[in-house]
Amino acid sequence: MILTIIAVTWLFLVLVGVPIGISMILVSMGYFYWTGMGLAFAMSRMVDGLNSFPMLAVPLFILAAGILNGAGITNHLFGFARALVGHIRGGLGHVNVLASLFFSGMSGSALADAGGLGKMEIEAMRRAGYDDDFSGAVTAASSMIGPLVPPSITMVLYGVISNTSIGQLFLGG
């Protein structure tokens, strides 16, 4: 019953035009007030979540992707992939996939991969005469390699939730 009330209240706030993040905060605060838990309980749970060493890897993966992109490493990475497989027929599609494979080994995230390399890959494919729809599809598909290649955020989260060794998950991947 409580879950239904929370979901309906959140949906109502979103449909009224309240931003999603603010509506989530408002619904959470309403829940804590209604149940009498208090905000001190919520703050202690949040701090306990920050004390998890493996969970610290998630924002650091995202930070690493931002640093790689800001430092221009992605340009060099794309150039390296182009030197390896750019001569093959349909080479830029192969370059797109290979660059995503390399970048996902550093960032661990599909979104970071698409954000870091996507614009550059699509522009290079456009200059080579590829259709925009095809370029976007190849870029979107190749960015999905990110969660599969260790180290990935998905493996870290799985390891934390299932109490499995993250190092063994990386070796298994």
PDB file of N, CA and C in Angstrom, residues 58 60-62 64-65 101-113 143 145-155:
ATOM      1  N   VAL A  58      32.502   3.401  -8.545  1.00  0.00           N
ATOM      2  CA  VAL A  58      31.519   3.857  -9.535  1.00  0.00           C
ATOM      3  C   VAL A  58      31.742   5.318  -9.920  1.00  0.00           C
ATOM      4  N   LEU A  60      34.378   7.042  -9.500  1.00  0.00           N
ATOM      5  CA  LEU A  60      35.736   7.187 -10.016  1.00  0.00           C
ATOM      6  C   LEU A  60      35.856   6.709 -11.461  1.00  0.00           C
ATOM      7  N   PHE A  61      35.084   5.689 -11.856  1.00  0.00           N
ATOM      8  CA  PHE A  61      35.048   5.285 -13.264  1.00  0.00           C
ATOM      9  C   PHE A  61      34.525   6.435 -14.124  1.00  0.00           C
ATOM     10  N   ILE A  62      33.473   7.080 -13.658  1.00  0.00           N
ATOM     11  CA  ILE A  62      32.887   8.188 -14.412  1.00  0.00           C
ATOM     12  C   ILE A  62      33.867   9.354 -14.468  1.00  0.00           C
ATOM     13  N   ALA A  64      37.141   9.088 -14.344  1.00  0.00           N
ATOM     14  CA  ALA A  64      38.216   8.685 -15.254  1.00  0.00           C
ATOM     15  C   ALA A  64      37.818   8.910 -16.705  1.00  0.00           C
ATOM     16  N   ALA A  65      36.579   8.598 -17.044  1.00  0.00           N
ATOM     17  CA  ALA A  65      36.117   8.824 -18.417  1.00  0.00           C
ATOM     18  C   ALA A  65      36.113  10.307 -18.749  1.00  0.00           C
ATOM     19  N   LEU A 101      35.844  -0.618 -27.574  1.00  0.00           N
ATOM     20  CA  LEU A 101      36.398  -1.710 -26.774  1.00  0.00           C
ATOM     21  C   LEU A 101      37.549  -1.208 -25.907  1.00  0.00           C
ATOM     22  N   PHE A 102      38.450  -0.424 -26.492  1.00  0.00           N
ATOM     23  CA  PHE A 102      39.573   0.125 -25.730  1.00  0.00           C
ATOM     24  C   PHE A 102      39.085   1.077 -24.640  1.00  0.00           C
ATOM     25  N   PHE A 103      38.165   1.964 -25.003  1.00  0.00           N
ATOM     26  CA  PHE A 103      37.690   2.970 -24.052  1.00  0.00           C
ATOM     27  C   PHE A 103      36.894   2.324 -22.922  1.00  0.00           C
ATOM     28  N   SER A 104      36.144   1.282 -23.228  1.00  0.00           N
ATOM     29  CA  SER A 104      35.355   0.630 -22.181  1.00  0.00           C
ATOM     30  C   SER A 104      36.258  -0.068 -21.178  1.00  0.00           C
ATOM     31  N   GLY A 105      37.447  -0.464 -21.595  1.00  0.00           N
ATOM     32  CA  GLY A 105      38.404  -1.031 -20.654  1.00  0.00           C
ATOM     33  C   GLY A 105      38.950  -0.007 -19.687  1.00  0.00           C
ATOM     34  N   MET A 106      38.763   1.267 -20.006  1.00  0.00           N
ATOM     35  CA  MET A 106      39.215   2.333 -19.113  1.00  0.00           C
ATOM     36  C   MET A 106      38.075   2.964 -18.332  1.00  0.00           C
ATOM     37  N   SER A 107      36.883   3.026 -18.933  1.00  0.00           N
ATOM     38  CA  SER A 107      35.783   3.739 -18.276  1.00  0.00           C
ATOM     39  C   SER A 107      34.798   2.805 -17.593  1.00  0.00           C
ATOM     40  N   GLY A 108      34.543   1.637 -18.148  1.00  0.00           N
ATOM     41  CA  GLY A 108      33.627   0.686 -17.539  1.00  0.00           C
ATOM     42  C   GLY A 108      32.165   1.026 -17.662  1.00  0.00           C
ATOM     43  N   SER A 109      31.821   1.935 -18.558  1.00  0.00           N
ATOM     44  CA  SER A 109      30.435   2.380 -18.657  1.00  0.00           C
ATOM     45  C   SER A 109      30.052   2.595 -20.109  1.00  0.00           C
ATOM     46  N   ALA A 110      28.852   2.166 -20.475  1.00  0.00           N
ATOM     47  CA  ALA A 110      28.361   2.380 -21.836  1.00  0.00           C
ATOM     48  C   ALA A 110      28.077   3.858 -22.083  1.00  0.00           C
ATOM     49  N   LEU A 111      27.550   4.545 -21.079  1.00  0.00           N
ATOM     50  CA  LEU A 111      27.244   5.967 -21.247  1.00  0.00           C
ATOM     51  C   LEU A 111      28.510   6.794 -21.390  1.00  0.00           C
ATOM     52  N   ALA A 112      29.534   6.469 -20.599  1.00  0.00           N
ATOM     53  CA  ALA A 112      30.796   7.190 -20.728  1.00  0.00           C
ATOM     54  C   ALA A 112      31.419   6.927 -22.088  1.00  0.00           C
ATOM     55  N   ASP A 113      31.287   5.717 -22.576  1.00  0.00           N
ATOM     56  CA  ASP A 113      31.805   5.358 -23.893  1.00  0.00           C
ATOM     57  C   ASP A 113      31.100   6.152 -24.987  1.00  0.00           C
ATOM     58  N   SER A 143      29.009   1.009 -28.087  1.00  0.00           N
ATOM     59  CA  SER A 143      29.162   1.501 -26.715  1.00  0.00           C
ATOM     60  C   SER A 143      28.639   0.503 -25.691  1.00  0.00           C
ATOM     61  N   ILE A 145      29.522  -2.396 -25.379  1.00  0.00           N
ATOM     62  CA  ILE A 145      30.615  -3.274 -24.963  1.00  0.00           C
ATOM     63  C   ILE A 145      31.078  -2.893 -23.560  1.00  0.00           C
ATOM     64  N   GLY A 146      30.886  -1.636 -23.180  1.00  0.00           N
ATOM     65  CA  GLY A 146      31.372  -1.108 -21.908  1.00  0.00           C
ATOM     66  C   GLY A 146      31.069  -1.943 -20.681  1.00  0.00           C
ATOM     67  N   PRO A 147      29.811  -2.312 -20.446  1.00  0.00           N
ATOM     68  CA  PRO A 147      29.523  -3.094 -19.240  1.00  0.00           C
ATOM     69  C   PRO A 147      30.032  -4.535 -19.288  1.00  0.00           C
ATOM     70  N   LEU A 148      30.467  -5.001 -20.454  1.00  0.00           N
ATOM     71  CA  LEU A 148      30.903  -6.390 -20.579  1.00  0.00           C
ATOM     72  C   LEU A 148      32.397  -6.574 -20.357  1.00  0.00           C
ATOM     73  N   VAL A 149      33.169  -5.510 -20.606  1.00  0.00           N
ATOM     74  CA  VAL A 149      34.621  -5.610 -20.531  1.00  0.00           C
ATOM     75  C   VAL A 149      35.082  -5.176 -19.142  1.00  0.00           C
ATOM     76  N   PRO A 150      35.850  -6.023 -18.446  1.00  0.00           N
ATOM     77  CA  PRO A 150      36.352  -5.600 -17.141  1.00  0.00           C
ATOM     78  C   PRO A 150      37.380  -4.483 -17.303  1.00  0.00           C
ATOM     79  N   PRO A 151      37.484  -3.561 -16.432  1.00  0.00           N
ATOM     80  CA  PRO A 151      36.664  -3.346 -15.251  1.00  0.00           C
ATOM     81  C   PRO A 151      35.396  -2.592 -15.625  1.00  0.00           C
ATOM     82  N   SER A 152      34.269  -3.035 -15.160  1.00  0.00           N
ATOM     83  CA  SER A 152      33.022  -2.352 -15.486  1.00  0.00           C
ATOM     84  C   SER A 152      32.230  -2.048 -14.226  1.00  0.00           C
ATOM     85  N   ILE A 153      31.441  -0.994 -14.315  1.00  0.00           N
ATOM     86  CA  ILE A 153      30.608  -0.583 -13.191  1.00  0.00           C
ATOM     87  C   ILE A 153      29.604  -1.684 -12.856  1.00  0.00           C
ATOM     88  N   THR A 154      29.084  -2.346 -13.882  1.00  0.00           N
ATOM     89  CA  THR A 154      28.107  -3.412 -13.660  1.00  0.00           C
ATOM     90  C   THR A 154      28.702  -4.537 -12.826  1.00  0.00           C
ATOM     91  N   MET A 155      29.946  -4.905 -13.108  1.00  0.00           N
ATOM     92  CA  MET A 155      30.588  -5.969 -12.334  1.00  0.00           C
ATOM     93  C   MET A 155      30.816  -5.543 -10.890  1.00  0.00           C
TER      94      MET A 155
END
